[in-house]
Amino acid sequence: MKKYLLSLLFIMAAMTASAQCPITNKAFTSGEYLTYNLYFNWKFVWVKVGTATMSTISTKYNGQPAFKSCLITRGNGRMDKYFVMRDTLTGYVNPTMSPLYFRKGAIEQDRYTVDEVWYTYNNDKCNLKMHRQKADGTHQYMSKTSDQCVYDMLNLFSRARNLNPSGWTKGHVIKVPIADGNGMTTATLKYQGKETVKGDNGVNYSCLKLEYSEYVEKKKKWKTYGTFFVTDDNKHVPVRLDITLKWGKAKAFVTTMKGVI
């Protein structure tokens, strides 16, 4: 699923007032645990190829209170015959949902890469230090400063869970800068209305339908990578993801929700 499993997290209200953008968390508590089945379209048949888990706990980061989130994706033996995928993502946010640190370690076929982002804040600016360990073992570092709120693919989850979609109409678009170990890019989320979605737990959920795109600098155009469905309540739990990858189409369906209060 790579980062597009997480792109559903790019759901938020306008966040341009200050770079840190503190908010009050009302969507989740420590101990939340979500699981998903992953499917791939193989010769017109949807085949289960793995699982994903998402967990959140209260902890400390550099001695200060924080939430720690972990997302783990694992392909099964059937998928490994065609594409090995082992991704582990870790993120920390402070109690007001401002990112502090992000790391992604990814094994894809015989490649292992690492992305890291460190965040600090001063004078209503977000300062980022970014690191990438490439597949050949070399390292690159860069730093950037932004006047806007900046998020990575995992820590945006905590912010996005607290969105307020009231007043949205079909076609409403939100833009947000996203960081990883290789720099920053611009992403958009387009609201496409509401839909009832059945999870792999057999439950039907009323969901917000959202289309995710990124601006591809090399091609100077926008590319849509997926459509995501999150519960239409004040928790906004991801229920289903439809994702377009380089090697085909994939879907993820929720199987369990624990600690969703």
mmCIF file of C-alpha atoms in Angstrom:
data_model
loop_
_atom_site.group_PDB
_atom_site.id
_atom_site.type_symbol
_atom_site.label_atom_id
_atom_site.label_comp_id
_atom_site.label_asym_id
_atom_site.label_seq_id
_atom_site.Cartn_x
_atom_site.Cartn_y
_atom_site.Cartn_z
ATOM 1 C CA MET A 1 0.000 0.000 0.000
ATOM 2 C CA LYS A 2 2.999 2.277 0.583
ATOM 3 C CA LYS A 3 2.029 5.784 1.543
ATOM 4 C CA TYR A 4 -1.381 5.680 -0.122
ATOM 5 C CA LEU A 5 -2.680 3.378 2.594
ATOM 6 C CA LEU A 6 -2.197 6.408 4.780
ATOM 7 C CA SER A 7 -3.370 9.107 2.425
ATOM 8 C CA LEU A 8 -6.864 8.817 3.823
ATOM 9 C CA LEU A 9 -5.386 10.756 6.700
ATOM 10 C CA PHE A 10 -5.266 13.949 4.635
ATOM 11 C CA ILE A 11 -8.684 15.080 5.860
ATOM 12 C CA MET A 12 -8.769 18.382 7.662
ATOM 13 C CA ALA A 13 -10.326 21.783 7.925
ATOM 14 C CA ALA A 14 -8.398 24.914 6.891
ATOM 15 C CA MET A 15 -5.102 25.041 8.772
ATOM 16 C CA THR A 16 -3.291 28.175 7.630
ATOM 17 C CA ALA A 17 -3.616 30.409 10.686
ATOM 18 C CA SER A 18 -0.275 29.340 12.204
ATOM 19 C CA ALA A 19 2.379 26.759 11.452
ATOM 20 C CA GLN A 20 1.804 24.714 14.600
ATOM 21 C CA CYS A 21 -2.003 24.806 14.381
ATOM 22 C CA PRO A 22 -2.893 23.514 17.867
ATOM 23 C CA ILE A 23 -6.329 21.907 18.248
ATOM 24 C CA THR A 24 -8.200 19.998 20.934
ATOM 25 C CA ASN A 25 -8.292 16.246 20.362
ATOM 26 C CA LYS A 26 -11.833 14.866 20.664
ATOM 27 C CA ALA A 27 -11.592 11.932 18.246
ATOM 28 C CA PHE A 28 -9.489 9.256 19.928
ATOM 29 C CA THR A 29 -7.916 8.104 23.181
ATOM 30 C CA SER A 30 -4.903 6.002 24.126
ATOM 31 C CA GLY A 31 -5.375 2.296 23.412
ATOM 32 C CA GLU A 32 -7.123 2.518 20.038
ATOM 33 C CA TYR A 33 -6.318 -0.423 17.755
ATOM 34 C CA LEU A 34 -7.564 -0.874 14.162
ATOM 35 C CA THR A 35 -6.992 -3.796 11.784
ATOM 36 C CA TYR A 36 -7.546 -4.188 8.034
ATOM 37 C CA ASN A 37 -7.524 -6.854 5.324
ATOM 38 C CA LEU A 38 -5.601 -5.930 2.173
ATOM 39 C CA TYR A 39 -6.708 -7.099 -1.297
ATOM 40 C CA PHE A 40 -5.118 -6.931 -4.752
ATOM 41 C CA ASN A 41 -6.844 -7.225 -8.129
ATOM 42 C CA TRP A 42 -5.181 -10.220 -9.752
ATOM 43 C CA LYS A 43 -6.486 -11.126 -13.232
ATOM 44 C CA PHE A 44 -9.877 -9.529 -12.502
ATOM 45 C CA VAL A 45 -10.191 -11.375 -9.160
ATOM 46 C CA TRP A 46 -9.790 -9.671 -5.774
ATOM 47 C CA VAL A 47 -7.327 -11.734 -3.711
ATOM 48 C CA LYS A 48 -6.437 -11.184 -0.044
ATOM 49 C CA VAL A 49 -2.724 -10.381 0.069
ATOM 50 C CA GLY A 50 -2.045 -9.139 3.588
ATOM 51 C CA THR A 51 -3.069 -7.184 6.650
ATOM 52 C CA ALA A 52 -2.497 -3.788 8.257
ATOM 53 C CA THR A 53 -2.720 -2.589 11.862
ATOM 54 C CA MET A 54 -2.925 0.912 13.329
ATOM 55 C CA SER A 55 -2.408 1.597 17.053
ATOM 56 C CA THR A 56 -2.270 4.723 19.236
ATOM 57 C CA ILE A 57 -0.999 5.096 22.819
ATOM 58 C CA SER A 58 -0.161 7.904 25.244
ATOM 59 C CA THR A 59 3.562 8.278 25.911
ATOM 60 C CA LYS A 60 6.310 10.909 26.111
ATOM 61 C CA TYR A 61 8.598 12.407 23.488
ATOM 62 C CA ASN A 62 11.736 14.193 24.713
ATOM 63 C CA GLY A 63 10.193 14.166 28.166
ATOM 64 C CA GLN A 64 6.921 15.818 27.120
ATOM 65 C CA PRO A 65 3.423 14.245 26.840
ATOM 66 C CA ALA A 66 2.649 12.872 23.373
ATOM 67 C CA PHE A 67 0.604 10.376 21.396
ATOM 68 C CA LYS A 68 2.533 7.637 19.587
ATOM 69 C CA SER A 69 0.964 5.989 16.534
ATOM 70 C CA CYS A 70 2.205 2.923 14.662
ATOM 71 C CA LEU A 71 1.069 1.595 11.297
ATOM 72 C CA ILE A 72 2.296 -1.805 10.139
ATOM 73 C CA THR A 73 1.518 -3.378 6.749
ATOM 74 C CA ARG A 74 2.416 -6.970 5.974
ATOM 75 C CA GLY A 75 1.951 -8.912 2.754
ATOM 76 C CA ASN A 76 1.230 -12.630 3.046
ATOM 77 C CA GLY A 77 2.958 -15.538 1.313
ATOM 78 C CA ARG A 78 0.694 -15.269 -1.718
ATOM 79 C CA MET A 79 1.683 -11.648 -2.255
ATOM 80 C CA ASP A 80 5.389 -12.294 -1.587
ATOM 81 C CA LYS A 81 5.559 -14.346 -4.779
ATOM 82 C CA TYR A 82 5.005 -11.150 -6.734
ATOM 83 C CA PHE A 83 5.842 -8.230 -4.455
ATOM 84 C CA VAL A 84 7.405 -8.240 -0.965
ATOM 85 C CA MET A 85 5.989 -5.509 1.288
ATOM 86 C CA ARG A 86 6.942 -4.870 4.918
ATOM 87 C CA ASP A 87 6.267 -1.282 6.031
ATOM 88 C CA THR A 88 6.501 0.027 9.598
ATOM 89 C CA LEU A 89 5.600 3.647 10.338
ATOM 90 C CA THR A 90 5.912 5.464 13.663
ATOM 91 C CA GLY A 91 4.789 8.988 14.518
ATOM 92 C CA TYR A 92 4.589 11.272 17.544
ATOM 93 C CA VAL A 93 2.290 14.283 18.017
ATOM 94 C CA ASN A 94 1.891 16.535 21.050
ATOM 95 C CA PRO A 95 -1.481 16.713 22.885
ATOM 96 C CA THR A 96 -2.626 19.511 20.521
ATOM 97 C CA MET A 97 -1.964 17.308 17.453
ATOM 98 C CA SER A 98 1.172 19.121 16.212
ATOM 99 C CA PRO A 99 3.709 16.637 14.718
ATOM 100 C CA LEU A 100 6.967 16.009 16.562
ATOM 101 C CA TYR A 101 8.625 13.089 14.743
ATOM 102 C CA PHE A 102 7.963 10.601 11.931
ATOM 103 C CA ARG A 103 9.760 7.477 10.702
ATOM 104 C CA LYS A 104 8.976 4.985 7.960
ATOM 105 C CA GLY A 105 11.013 1.846 7.379
ATOM 106 C CA ALA A 106 10.001 0.033 4.195
ATOM 107 C CA ILE A 107 11.064 -3.302 2.718
ATOM 108 C CA GLU A 108 9.879 -3.631 -0.879
ATOM 109 C CA GLN A 109 11.307 -6.553 -2.811
ATOM 110 C CA ASP A 110 15.061 -6.416 -2.071
ATOM 111 C CA ARG A 111 15.029 -2.687 -1.251
ATOM 112 C CA TYR A 112 15.111 -1.208 2.250
ATOM 113 C CA THR A 113 14.557 2.521 2.723
ATOM 114 C CA VAL A 114 14.044 4.815 5.719
ATOM 115 C CA ASP A 115 12.341 8.230 5.877
ATOM 116 C CA GLU A 116 12.471 10.501 8.937
ATOM 117 C CA VAL A 117 11.110 13.970 9.734
ATOM 118 C CA TRP A 118 11.781 16.040 12.875
ATOM 119 C CA TYR A 119 9.562 19.058 13.681
ATOM 120 C CA THR A 120 10.242 22.144 15.803
ATOM 121 C CA TYR A 121 8.188 25.338 16.123
ATOM 122 C CA ASN A 122 8.982 29.003 16.726
ATOM 123 C CA ASN A 123 7.483 32.368 15.708
ATOM 124 C CA ASP A 124 4.480 30.612 14.109
ATOM 125 C CA LYS A 125 6.761 28.726 11.744
ATOM 126 C CA CYS A 126 7.261 24.995 11.304
ATOM 127 C CA ASN A 127 10.910 23.928 10.995
ATOM 128 C CA LEU A 128 11.584 20.540 9.455
ATOM 129 C CA LYS A 129 14.687 18.381 9.340
ATOM 130 C CA MET A 130 14.309 15.509 6.866
ATOM 131 C CA HIS A 131 16.388 12.372 6.347
ATOM 132 C CA ARG A 132 16.242 9.583 3.773
ATOM 133 C CA GLN A 133 18.276 6.400 3.748
ATOM 134 C CA LYS A 134 18.195 5.236 0.140
ATOM 135 C CA ALA A 135 18.063 1.655 -1.080
ATOM 136 C CA ASP A 136 21.798 1.742 -1.865
ATOM 137 C CA GLY A 137 22.583 2.664 1.753
ATOM 138 C CA THR A 138 23.451 6.309 1.116
ATOM 139 C CA HIS A 139 21.885 9.115 3.161
ATOM 140 C CA GLN A 140 20.480 12.523 2.327
ATOM 141 C CA TYR A 141 19.457 15.330 4.669
ATOM 142 C CA MET A 142 17.578 18.557 4.084
ATOM 143 C CA SER A 143 15.860 21.290 6.096
ATOM 144 C CA LYS A 144 12.859 23.467 5.331
ATOM 145 C CA THR A 145 10.772 26.120 7.083
ATOM 146 C CA SER A 146 7.081 26.716 6.402
ATOM 147 C CA ASP A 147 4.511 29.307 7.429
ATOM 148 C CA GLN A 148 1.817 26.616 7.083
ATOM 149 C CA CYS A 149 0.942 23.517 9.058
ATOM 150 C CA VAL A 150 3.035 20.642 7.661
ATOM 151 C CA TYR A 151 2.285 16.964 8.193
ATOM 152 C CA ASP A 152 3.680 13.601 7.209
ATOM 153 C CA MET A 153 1.684 10.621 6.051
ATOM 154 C CA LEU A 154 1.159 9.204 9.553
ATOM 155 C CA ASN A 155 0.959 12.151 11.945
ATOM 156 C CA LEU A 156 -1.703 13.751 9.772
ATOM 157 C CA PHE A 157 -3.924 10.899 10.955
ATOM 158 C CA SER A 158 -4.156 12.410 14.444
ATOM 159 C CA ARG A 159 -5.044 15.849 13.106
ATOM 160 C CA ALA A 160 -7.428 14.532 10.475
ATOM 161 C CA ARG A 161 -9.457 12.495 12.933
ATOM 162 C CA ASN A 162 -10.551 15.816 14.442
ATOM 163 C CA LEU A 163 -11.895 17.353 11.227
ATOM 164 C CA ASN A 164 -15.205 19.173 11.057
ATOM 165 C CA PRO A 165 -16.811 18.564 7.634
ATOM 166 C CA SER A 166 -19.945 20.595 8.366
ATOM 167 C CA GLY A 167 -20.648 22.882 5.441
ATOM 168 C CA TRP A 168 -18.758 20.733 2.949
ATOM 169 C CA THR A 169 -20.497 20.185 -0.395
ATOM 170 C CA LYS A 170 -19.585 17.669 -3.079
ATOM 171 C CA GLY A 171 -16.434 18.810 -4.872
ATOM 172 C CA HIS A 172 -15.013 20.664 -1.838
ATOM 173 C CA VAL A 173 -11.187 20.584 -2.044
ATOM 174 C CA ILE A 174 -8.598 20.883 0.736
ATOM 175 C CA LYS A 175 -4.879 21.455 0.113
ATOM 176 C CA VAL A 176 -2.072 20.621 2.545
ATOM 177 C CA PRO A 177 1.751 20.359 2.395
ATOM 178 C CA ILE A 178 3.091 16.859 3.141
ATOM 179 C CA ALA A 179 6.671 16.024 4.183
ATOM 180 C CA ASP A 180 8.793 12.881 4.007
ATOM 181 C CA GLY A 181 12.531 12.198 3.992
ATOM 182 C CA ASN A 182 12.816 13.462 0.428
ATOM 183 C CA GLY A 183 11.190 16.890 0.797
ATOM 184 C CA MET A 184 7.681 18.335 0.623
ATOM 185 C CA THR A 185 4.823 18.092 -1.842
ATOM 186 C CA THR A 186 1.269 19.404 -2.119
ATOM 187 C CA ALA A 187 -1.683 17.053 -1.667
ATOM 188 C CA THR A 188 -5.420 17.584 -2.088
ATOM 189 C CA LEU A 189 -8.483 15.863 -0.785
ATOM 190 C CA LYS A 190 -11.782 16.216 -2.668
ATOM 191 C CA TYR A 191 -15.049 15.491 -0.876
ATOM 192 C CA GLN A 192 -17.279 13.252 -3.024
ATOM 193 C CA GLY A 193 -20.358 12.918 -0.802
ATOM 194 C CA LYS A 194 -21.551 10.120 1.479
ATOM 195 C CA GLU A 195 -21.832 6.379 0.925
ATOM 196 C CA THR A 196 -22.670 3.264 2.963
ATOM 197 C CA VAL A 197 -19.703 0.882 3.163
ATOM 198 C CA LYS A 198 -19.577 -2.658 4.549
ATOM 199 C CA GLY A 199 -16.412 -3.589 6.448
ATOM 200 C CA ASP A 200 -14.876 -7.051 6.582
ATOM 201 C CA ASN A 201 -16.408 -7.279 10.062
ATOM 202 C CA GLY A 202 -19.859 -7.405 8.439
ATOM 203 C CA VAL A 203 -20.910 -3.978 9.725
ATOM 204 C CA ASN A 204 -22.389 -1.281 7.454
ATOM 205 C CA TYR A 205 -21.024 2.224 8.053
ATOM 206 C CA SER A 206 -22.217 5.616 6.853
ATOM 207 C CA CYS A 207 -19.057 7.158 5.420
ATOM 208 C CA LEU A 208 -17.608 10.317 3.923
ATOM 209 C CA LYS A 209 -16.113 9.573 0.492
ATOM 210 C CA LEU A 210 -12.839 11.370 -0.227
ATOM 211 C CA GLU A 211 -10.578 11.429 -3.282
ATOM 212 C CA TYR A 212 -6.838 11.919 -2.712
ATOM 213 C CA SER A 213 -4.407 13.457 -5.248
ATOM 214 C CA GLU A 214 -0.815 14.711 -5.303
ATOM 215 C CA TYR A 215 0.923 17.224 -7.539
ATOM 216 C CA VAL A 216 3.624 15.443 -9.575
ATOM 217 C CA GLU A 217 6.332 18.053 -10.060
ATOM 218 C CA LYS A 218 8.179 16.187 -12.839
ATOM 219 C CA LYS A 219 5.017 15.947 -14.946
ATOM 220 C CA LYS A 220 3.572 19.294 -13.818
ATOM 221 C CA LYS A 221 0.142 17.811 -13.187
ATOM 222 C CA TRP A 222 -2.091 16.303 -10.512
ATOM 223 C CA LYS A 223 -2.458 12.542 -10.122
ATOM 224 C CA THR A 224 -5.253 10.801 -8.224
ATOM 225 C CA TYR A 225 -4.030 7.890 -6.121
ATOM 226 C CA GLY A 226 -7.079 6.686 -4.265
ATOM 227 C CA THR A 227 -10.547 7.044 -2.805
ATOM 228 C CA PHE A 228 -11.108 6.663 0.907
ATOM 229 C CA PHE A 229 -14.131 6.133 3.133
ATOM 230 C CA VAL A 230 -14.200 7.310 6.781
ATOM 231 C CA THR A 231 -17.044 7.089 9.274
ATOM 232 C CA ASP A 232 -19.479 10.001 9.193
ATOM 233 C CA ASP A 233 -19.247 10.793 12.906
ATOM 234 C CA ASN A 234 -16.874 12.621 15.234
ATOM 235 C CA LYS A 235 -14.328 9.748 15.143
ATOM 236 C CA HIS A 236 -13.768 9.561 11.351
ATOM 237 C CA VAL A 237 -12.416 6.027 11.461
ATOM 238 C CA PRO A 238 -11.093 4.726 8.098
ATOM 239 C CA VAL A 239 -13.337 1.878 6.894
ATOM 240 C CA ARG A 240 -12.329 1.270 3.270
ATOM 241 C CA LEU A 241 -9.560 2.378 0.904
ATOM 242 C CA ASP A 242 -9.481 2.007 -2.887
ATOM 243 C CA ILE A 243 -5.912 2.575 -4.061
ATOM 244 C CA THR A 244 -4.193 2.808 -7.447
ATOM 245 C CA LEU A 245 -0.597 1.544 -7.387
ATOM 246 C CA LYS A 246 2.091 1.254 -10.063
ATOM 247 C CA TRP A 247 1.518 -2.487 -10.166
ATOM 248 C CA GLY A 248 -2.271 -2.574 -10.064
ATOM 249 C CA LYS A 249 -5.281 -1.776 -7.886
ATOM 250 C CA ALA A 250 -5.667 -2.528 -4.197
ATOM 251 C CA LYS A 251 -8.333 -2.266 -1.501
ATOM 252 C CA ALA A 252 -8.344 -2.346 2.294
ATOM 253 C CA PHE A 253 -11.358 -3.094 4.506
ATOM 254 C CA VAL A 254 -11.578 -2.679 8.271
ATOM 255 C CA THR A 255 -11.818 -5.906 10.279
ATOM 256 C CA THR A 256 -11.709 -4.751 13.913
ATOM 257 C CA MET A 257 -12.018 -1.483 15.851
ATOM 258 C CA LYS A 258 -10.843 -1.630 19.459
ATOM 259 C CA GLY A 259 -10.685 1.300 21.847
ATOM 260 C CA VAL A 260 -12.811 3.556 19.634
ATOM 261 C CA ILE A 261 -14.706 5.514 22.279
#
